Each structure stands twice: as C-alpha cells, then as structure tokens.
Coordinates of C-alpha atoms in Angstrom, one line a residue:
X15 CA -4.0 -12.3 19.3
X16 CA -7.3 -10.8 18.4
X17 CA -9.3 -12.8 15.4
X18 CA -9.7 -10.6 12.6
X19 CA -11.2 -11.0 9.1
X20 CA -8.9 -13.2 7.1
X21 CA -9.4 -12.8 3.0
X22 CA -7.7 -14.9 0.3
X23 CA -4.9 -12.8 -1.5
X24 CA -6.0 -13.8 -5.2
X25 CA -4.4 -16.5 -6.7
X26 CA -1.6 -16.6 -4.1
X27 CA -4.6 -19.2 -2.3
X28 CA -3.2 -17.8 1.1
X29 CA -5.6 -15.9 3.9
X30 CA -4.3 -12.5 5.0
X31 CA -6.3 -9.8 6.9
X32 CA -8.5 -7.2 6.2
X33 CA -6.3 -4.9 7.8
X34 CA -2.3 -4.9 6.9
X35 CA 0.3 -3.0 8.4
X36 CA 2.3 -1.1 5.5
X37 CA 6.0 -0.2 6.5
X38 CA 6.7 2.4 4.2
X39 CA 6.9 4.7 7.6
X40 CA 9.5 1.9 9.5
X41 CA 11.7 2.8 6.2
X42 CA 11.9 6.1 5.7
X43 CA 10.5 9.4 3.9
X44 CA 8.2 10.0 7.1
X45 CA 11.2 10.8 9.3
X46 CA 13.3 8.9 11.7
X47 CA 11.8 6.1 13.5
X48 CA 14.0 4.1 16.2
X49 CA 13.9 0.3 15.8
X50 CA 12.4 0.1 19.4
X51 CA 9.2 1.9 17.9
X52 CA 9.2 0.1 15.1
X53 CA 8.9 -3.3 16.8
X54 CA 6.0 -1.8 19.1
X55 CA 4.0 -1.2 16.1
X56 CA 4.7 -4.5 14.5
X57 CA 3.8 -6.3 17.8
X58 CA 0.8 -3.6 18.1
X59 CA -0.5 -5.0 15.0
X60 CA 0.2 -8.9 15.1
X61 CA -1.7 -8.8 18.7
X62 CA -4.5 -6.5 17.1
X63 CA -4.4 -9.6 14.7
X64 CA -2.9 -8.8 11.5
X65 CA -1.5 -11.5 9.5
X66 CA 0.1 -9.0 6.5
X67 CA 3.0 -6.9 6.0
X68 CA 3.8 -4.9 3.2
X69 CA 7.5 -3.4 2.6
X70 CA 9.6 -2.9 -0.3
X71 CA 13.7 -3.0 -0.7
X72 CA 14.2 0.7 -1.5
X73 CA 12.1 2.0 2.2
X74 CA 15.2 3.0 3.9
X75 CA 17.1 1.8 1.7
X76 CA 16.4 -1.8 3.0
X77 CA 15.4 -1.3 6.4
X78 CA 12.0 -1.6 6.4
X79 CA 12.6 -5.6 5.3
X80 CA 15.7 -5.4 8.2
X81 CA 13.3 -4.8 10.8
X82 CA 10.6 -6.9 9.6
X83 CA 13.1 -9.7 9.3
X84 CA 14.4 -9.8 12.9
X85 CA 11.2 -8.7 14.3
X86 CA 10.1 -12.0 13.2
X87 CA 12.6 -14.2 13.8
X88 CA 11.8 -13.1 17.5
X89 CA 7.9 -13.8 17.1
X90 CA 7.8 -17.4 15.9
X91 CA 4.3 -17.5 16.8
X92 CA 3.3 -14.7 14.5
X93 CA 1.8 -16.1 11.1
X94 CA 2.5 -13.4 9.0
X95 CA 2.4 -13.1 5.1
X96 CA 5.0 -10.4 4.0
X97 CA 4.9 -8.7 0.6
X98 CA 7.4 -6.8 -0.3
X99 CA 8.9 -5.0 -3.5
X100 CA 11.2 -4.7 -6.0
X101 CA 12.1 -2.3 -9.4
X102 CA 13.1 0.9 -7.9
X103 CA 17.0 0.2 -7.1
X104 CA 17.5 0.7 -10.7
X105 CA 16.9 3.5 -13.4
X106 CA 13.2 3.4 -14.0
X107 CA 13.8 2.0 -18.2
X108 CA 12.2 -1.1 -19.2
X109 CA 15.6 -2.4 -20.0
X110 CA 16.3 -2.8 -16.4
X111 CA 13.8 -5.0 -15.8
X112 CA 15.7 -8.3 -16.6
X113 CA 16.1 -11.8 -15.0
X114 CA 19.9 -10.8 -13.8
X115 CA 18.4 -7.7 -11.8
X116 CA 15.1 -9.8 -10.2
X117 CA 17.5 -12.9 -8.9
X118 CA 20.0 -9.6 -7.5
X119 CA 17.1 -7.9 -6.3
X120 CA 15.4 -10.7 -4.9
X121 CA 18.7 -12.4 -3.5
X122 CA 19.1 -8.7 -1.0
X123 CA 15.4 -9.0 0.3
X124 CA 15.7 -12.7 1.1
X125 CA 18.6 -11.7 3.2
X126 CA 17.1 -8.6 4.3
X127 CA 14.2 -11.0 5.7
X128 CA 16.3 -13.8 6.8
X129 CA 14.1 -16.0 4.5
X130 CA 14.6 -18.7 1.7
X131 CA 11.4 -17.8 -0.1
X132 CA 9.5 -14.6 -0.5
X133 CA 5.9 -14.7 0.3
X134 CA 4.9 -12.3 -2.3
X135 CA 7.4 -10.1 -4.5
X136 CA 5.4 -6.9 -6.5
X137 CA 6.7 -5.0 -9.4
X138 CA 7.4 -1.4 -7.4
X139 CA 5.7 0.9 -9.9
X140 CA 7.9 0.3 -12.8
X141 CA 7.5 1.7 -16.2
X142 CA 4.1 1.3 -17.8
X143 CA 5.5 -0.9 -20.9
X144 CA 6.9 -3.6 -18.5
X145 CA 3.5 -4.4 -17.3
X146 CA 3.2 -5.8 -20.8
X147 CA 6.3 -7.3 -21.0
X148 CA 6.3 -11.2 -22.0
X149 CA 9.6 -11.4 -20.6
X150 CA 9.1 -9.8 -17.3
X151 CA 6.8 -12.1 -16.9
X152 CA 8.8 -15.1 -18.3
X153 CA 11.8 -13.6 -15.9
X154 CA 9.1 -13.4 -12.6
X155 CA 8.1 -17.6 -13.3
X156 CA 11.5 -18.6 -13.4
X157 CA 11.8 -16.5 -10.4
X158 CA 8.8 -19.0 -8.8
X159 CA 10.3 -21.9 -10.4
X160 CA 14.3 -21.0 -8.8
X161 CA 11.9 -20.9 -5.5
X162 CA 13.4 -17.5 -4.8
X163 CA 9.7 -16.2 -4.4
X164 CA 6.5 -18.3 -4.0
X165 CA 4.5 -15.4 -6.1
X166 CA 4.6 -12.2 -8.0
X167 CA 2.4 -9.3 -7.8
X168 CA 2.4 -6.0 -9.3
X169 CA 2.0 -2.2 -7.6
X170 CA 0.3 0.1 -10.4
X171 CA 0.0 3.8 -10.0
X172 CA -3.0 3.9 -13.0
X173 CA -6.2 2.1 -13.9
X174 CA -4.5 1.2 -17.1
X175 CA -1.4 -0.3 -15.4
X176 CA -4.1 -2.5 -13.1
X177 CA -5.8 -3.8 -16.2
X178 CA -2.7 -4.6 -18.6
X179 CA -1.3 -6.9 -15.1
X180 CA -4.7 -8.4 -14.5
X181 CA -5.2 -10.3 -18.1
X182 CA -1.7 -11.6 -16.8
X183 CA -2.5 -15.8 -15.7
X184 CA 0.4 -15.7 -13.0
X185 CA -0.3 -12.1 -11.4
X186 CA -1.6 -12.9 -7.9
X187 CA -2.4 -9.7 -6.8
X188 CA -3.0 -5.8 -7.8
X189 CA -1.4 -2.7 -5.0
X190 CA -3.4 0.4 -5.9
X191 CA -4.4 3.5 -4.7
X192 CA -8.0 3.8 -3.1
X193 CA -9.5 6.1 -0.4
X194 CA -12.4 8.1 -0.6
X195 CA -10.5 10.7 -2.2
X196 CA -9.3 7.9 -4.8
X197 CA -12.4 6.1 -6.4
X198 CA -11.4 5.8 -10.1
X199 CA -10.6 1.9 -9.3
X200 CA -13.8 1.3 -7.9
X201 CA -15.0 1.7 -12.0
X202 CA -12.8 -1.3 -13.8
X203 CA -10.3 -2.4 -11.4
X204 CA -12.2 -3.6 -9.0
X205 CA -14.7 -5.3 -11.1
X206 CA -11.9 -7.2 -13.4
X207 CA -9.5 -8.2 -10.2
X208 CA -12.8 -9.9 -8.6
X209 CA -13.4 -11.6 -12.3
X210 CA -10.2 -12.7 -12.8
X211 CA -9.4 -13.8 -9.1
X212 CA -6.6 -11.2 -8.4
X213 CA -6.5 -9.9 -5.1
X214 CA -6.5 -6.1 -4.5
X215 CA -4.5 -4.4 -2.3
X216 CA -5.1 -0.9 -1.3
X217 CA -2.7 1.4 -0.3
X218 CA -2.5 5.3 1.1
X219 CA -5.8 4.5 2.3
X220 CA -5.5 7.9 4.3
X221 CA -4.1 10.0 1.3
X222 CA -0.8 10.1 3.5
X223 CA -2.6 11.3 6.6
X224 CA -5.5 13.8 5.4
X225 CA -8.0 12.0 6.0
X226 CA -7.2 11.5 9.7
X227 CA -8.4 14.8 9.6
X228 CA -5.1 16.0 12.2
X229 CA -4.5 18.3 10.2
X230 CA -4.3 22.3 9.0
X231 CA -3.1 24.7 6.2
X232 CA -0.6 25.5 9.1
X233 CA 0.6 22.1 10.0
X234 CA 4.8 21.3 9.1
X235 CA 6.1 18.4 7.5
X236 CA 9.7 17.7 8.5
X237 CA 12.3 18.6 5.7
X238 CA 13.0 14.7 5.3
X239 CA 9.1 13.7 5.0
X240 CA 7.9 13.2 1.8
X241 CA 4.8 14.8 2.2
X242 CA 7.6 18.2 2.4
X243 CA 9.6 17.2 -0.6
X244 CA 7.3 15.5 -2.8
X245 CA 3.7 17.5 -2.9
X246 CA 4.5 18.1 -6.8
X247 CA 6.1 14.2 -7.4
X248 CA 9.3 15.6 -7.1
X249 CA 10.6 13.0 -6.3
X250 CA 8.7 10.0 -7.2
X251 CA 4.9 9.7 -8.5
X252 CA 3.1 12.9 -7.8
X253 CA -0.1 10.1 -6.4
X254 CA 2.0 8.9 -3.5
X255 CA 1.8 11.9 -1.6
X256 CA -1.8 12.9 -0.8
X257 CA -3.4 11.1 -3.1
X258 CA -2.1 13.7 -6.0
X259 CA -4.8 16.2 -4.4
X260 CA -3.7 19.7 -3.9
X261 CA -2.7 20.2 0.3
X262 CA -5.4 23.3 0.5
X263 CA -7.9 21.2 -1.7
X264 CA -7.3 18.0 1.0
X265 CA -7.3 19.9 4.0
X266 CA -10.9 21.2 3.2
X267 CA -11.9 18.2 2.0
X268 CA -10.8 15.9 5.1
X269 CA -12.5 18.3 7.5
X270 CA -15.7 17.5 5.7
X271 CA -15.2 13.9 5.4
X272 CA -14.8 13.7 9.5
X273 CA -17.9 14.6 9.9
X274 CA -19.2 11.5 8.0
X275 CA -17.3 9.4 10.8
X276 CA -20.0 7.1 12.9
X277 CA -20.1 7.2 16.6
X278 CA -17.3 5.8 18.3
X279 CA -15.0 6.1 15.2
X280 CA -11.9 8.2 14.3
X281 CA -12.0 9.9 10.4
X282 CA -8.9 7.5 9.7
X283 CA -10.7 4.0 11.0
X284 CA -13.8 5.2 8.3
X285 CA -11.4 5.6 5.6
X286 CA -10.3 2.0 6.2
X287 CA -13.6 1.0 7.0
X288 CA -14.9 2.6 3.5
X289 CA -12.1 0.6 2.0
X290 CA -12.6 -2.7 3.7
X291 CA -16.6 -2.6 1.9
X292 CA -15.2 -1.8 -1.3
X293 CA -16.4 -5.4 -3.5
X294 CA -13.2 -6.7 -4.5
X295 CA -10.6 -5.5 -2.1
X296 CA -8.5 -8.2 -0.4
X297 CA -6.9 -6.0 2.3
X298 CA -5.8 -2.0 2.9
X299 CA -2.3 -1.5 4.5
X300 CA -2.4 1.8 6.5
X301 CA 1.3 2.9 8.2
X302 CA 2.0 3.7 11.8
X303 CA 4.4 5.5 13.4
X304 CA 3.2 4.2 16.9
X305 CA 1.6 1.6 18.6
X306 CA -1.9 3.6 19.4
X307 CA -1.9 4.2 15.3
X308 CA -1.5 0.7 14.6
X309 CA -4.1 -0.4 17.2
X310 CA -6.1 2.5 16.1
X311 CA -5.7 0.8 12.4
X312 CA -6.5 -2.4 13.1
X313 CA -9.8 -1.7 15.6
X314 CA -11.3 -0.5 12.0
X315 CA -12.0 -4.0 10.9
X316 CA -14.2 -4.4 13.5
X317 CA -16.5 -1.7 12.8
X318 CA -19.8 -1.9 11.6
X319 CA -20.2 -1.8 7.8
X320 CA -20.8 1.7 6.7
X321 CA -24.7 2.6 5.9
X322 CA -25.6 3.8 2.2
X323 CA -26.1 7.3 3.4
X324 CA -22.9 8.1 4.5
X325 CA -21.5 5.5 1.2
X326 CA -23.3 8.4 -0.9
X327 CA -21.9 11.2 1.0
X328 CA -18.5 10.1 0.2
X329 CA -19.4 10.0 -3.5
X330 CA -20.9 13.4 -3.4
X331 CA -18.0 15.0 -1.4
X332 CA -15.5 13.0 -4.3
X333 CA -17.4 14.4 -7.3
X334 CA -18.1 17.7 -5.5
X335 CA -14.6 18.3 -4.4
X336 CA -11.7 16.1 -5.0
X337 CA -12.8 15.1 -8.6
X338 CA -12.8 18.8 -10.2
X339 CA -9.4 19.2 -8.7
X340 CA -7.4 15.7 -10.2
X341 CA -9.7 15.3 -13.2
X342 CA -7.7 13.6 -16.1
X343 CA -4.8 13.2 -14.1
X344 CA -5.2 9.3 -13.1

C-alpha cells in the first residue's frame, strides 16, 4: 500500500485519508456496475492507500454497503474507516426521524457490512428542521451508547444546514458539497467546522463528472444515470447532480477550468487537489467506476499544492461564470 496523507475526522479522533473513495457509483444511479469491478476499484484504492469509504443504505438499495462488507472481510489487512448513511429509506418528514427507525436503520447496515459497530453513521440529507432536533440528537447518543455506531455525522445540502449541525457537541463530522464550481462553504463552513473541531467531508468534488472535462453538449447519459433523470432534482436535491449548474453552463465552464490543470495533471486530480488545500477539509471522496479512475483519484494527493495564480483563476472563473448562473440558489 502506498502512504498517503492521513487527517483526523473531527471529533471522531480517528486518521482517514486525504483522498476517500465514495461508492455512490458501486450502488447505483450511474448505471450497472458488476461486483468484479467494483472490487477492482476498492482494491485500486486501498493499494493507492486510502483508508476511507463512504456509502449510504439507500445506494442500490443496499448494495453499495454489500460490496463494501465482503470486500473487506476478504482484505483483513486493509484499515479502512467506512462512513456510511442513513434517513432516506423513509418519507423525508421530521417525524420519521425517531430512535425506532435509527436502531432499524442501523440494524440493516451493520448486517449489510457484516459489522457489530459502525464506524461513522451521517444523517443522509434529511429535512432541514431535524438538524435542530434535540431528539435526533438524543436518539443518535443512545445510538453510541447501544454501541450500534461508534459516531454520528451529518450530510447537509446548505450552508445553513452545516452551521445548525456544527454548534451540535456530539456531531463528528460535516459531508458537503465543494468543488471549484461549489465555493459558498469555503465562506462559514469551513471556518466554524475547523473552530469547532468537526471534520469536513467533501463530496461531488467533480460536480458529477464535469470537471474531468470528458465531456460535450453532445455527450449521453444512460436512461438509469442520474445525471439523465435528475438534471432538474427530479428526483432528489437538484445540487447532487452537477453541482445544481445548468449542463450548457458546466460544460463551458469545465473546458475552461482544464486549462488551469498543472503539468502532469488531469482536470479531475486538480479539482481534488483544489479541494485537498481548502483550510478545514478533512478529506474529498471522488467515485470510480474503474480501477484507472480510482488510481487516477487517489495519485491527486500527491500533487504539488496548487500556486495562488491558478487558486485566483478558479475564483475568477466561479464568480465570472458559475456564480451568475446558481446565485441565491444554495
């Protein structure tokens, strides 16, 4: 295994690395994967020296925790952290969230990933009022002190959302959306998580692909791919799928943003890169749908930190660009 960058995840006190693998992709809503691919990628990124995975119980419907559960049950000598998720098996109303539902919940992703204990379980984006829920909160301890799950987390669509869990004693860590075409957490979020000791968690680092820069106006997005069904938030939160940013308005904006990428660097590995400088984040979790992507994703740890011209060409391109287009939305 290569060494790579190990951070502590906020008050969870344990290291993970700079670079996660997300599993969303392993799930579902990026088309079919077979599980022989998705152990490649997973062995990909534990010898590329990733220490964190990030899946939730609705990706595929619970297969994403499946595969990550017998994947490692086959590596004992991978030290991995997993995250996963919880909230969105149920009608999204605050009344769902109860103590009954969590131990359910919880109980299914356990066996999911043939484990006791859960590493790290994060509220999946519910409604905004349970993030200032005293109960929720009083449910997720008693979660911790049942030993069901060693800590709880929350995943936040909005600044606002980030802040109200933050002031939280027991949140360990904050799963938000920042790329260089996301940059309103950079503002508050960032600042408060590092105050407060919360790690930060950033995911669609490549605003679900653009910003690899692959492709075109022209390219096709399979029928069962959210990035088909969901451009809108058809489906779920409009954010997910590219960032929020209009396809035409991304497009443009990714082919601009590869020419800020260094010498020896793809447009995706300085995305992560950007995101790896950002003060205050813990660690991003790209997807792969192969084992060259999740090498690819991991090599971008290793990169030199990027210079204050190109940090300021990312700002301008944002404010010139991407800001006009999503203003007031997040």
């Amino acid at each position: 295994m290569i060494p790579m960058e190990q951070r502590t995840l906020g008050r969870t006190g344990r290291d993970v690395s700079v670079v996660g693998q997300g599993t969303w992709q392993l799930g579902g809503d990026w088309g079919d994967v077979a599980e022989s691919d998705a152990f490649g990628v997973l062995d990909a990124a534990v010898d590329a020296g990733v220490t964190f995975f990030d899946t939730a119980d609705v990706y595929g419907d619970g297969r994403s925790e499946q595969l990550i559960g017998r994947y490692l049950k086959n590596r004992p000598d991978a030290d991995v952290f997993v995250a996963t998720k919880m909230g969105r098996r149920a009608d999204q109303v605050p009344e769902n969230y109860t103590l009954d539902n969590f131990r359910a919940w919880n109980d299914r992703s356990r066996a999911n990933l043939g484990t006791d204990t859960l590493d790290l379980v994060q509220l999946h984006c519910p409604p905004s009022g349970v993030y200032s829920s005293d109960a929720v909160y009083d449910a997720l301890e008693t979660l911790v002190a049942e030993e069901r799950i060693a800590a709880y987390a929350v995943s936040v669509e909005t600044c606002a959302e980030a802040l109200t869990a933050i002031a939280r004693p027991g949140v360990a860590s904050v799963q938000i959306i920042l790329n260089p075409f996301r940059l309103k957490p950079l503002d508050e979020v960032l600042p408060a998580a590092a105050a407060a000791g919360v790690g930060i968690i950033a995911r669609v680092p490549l605003a679900s692909g653009l910003l690899s820069g692959r492709y075109t106006e022209d390219t096709v997005f399979g029928p069962d791919d959210h990035r088909t069904y969901n451009r809108h938030g058809e489906a779920f939160d409009q954010g997910e799928t590219f960032s929020g940013i209009d396809y035409a308005t991304g497009v443009a904006a990714a082919a601009e943003f590869a020419g800020l990428a260094p010498q020896g660097a793809t447009p995706a590995q300085t995305a992560l890169r950007w995101i790896i400088q950002q003060p205050g984040v813990t660690s991003v979790i790209p997807g792969a749908r192969s084992v060259e992507q999740a090498r690819a994703n991991a090599a971008a740890a290793a990169l030199p930190p990027l210079p204050r011209a190109t940090l300021d060409a990312v700002r301008e391109l944002y404010d010139r660009s991407i800001r006009p287009e999503v203003h007031g939305r997040w």
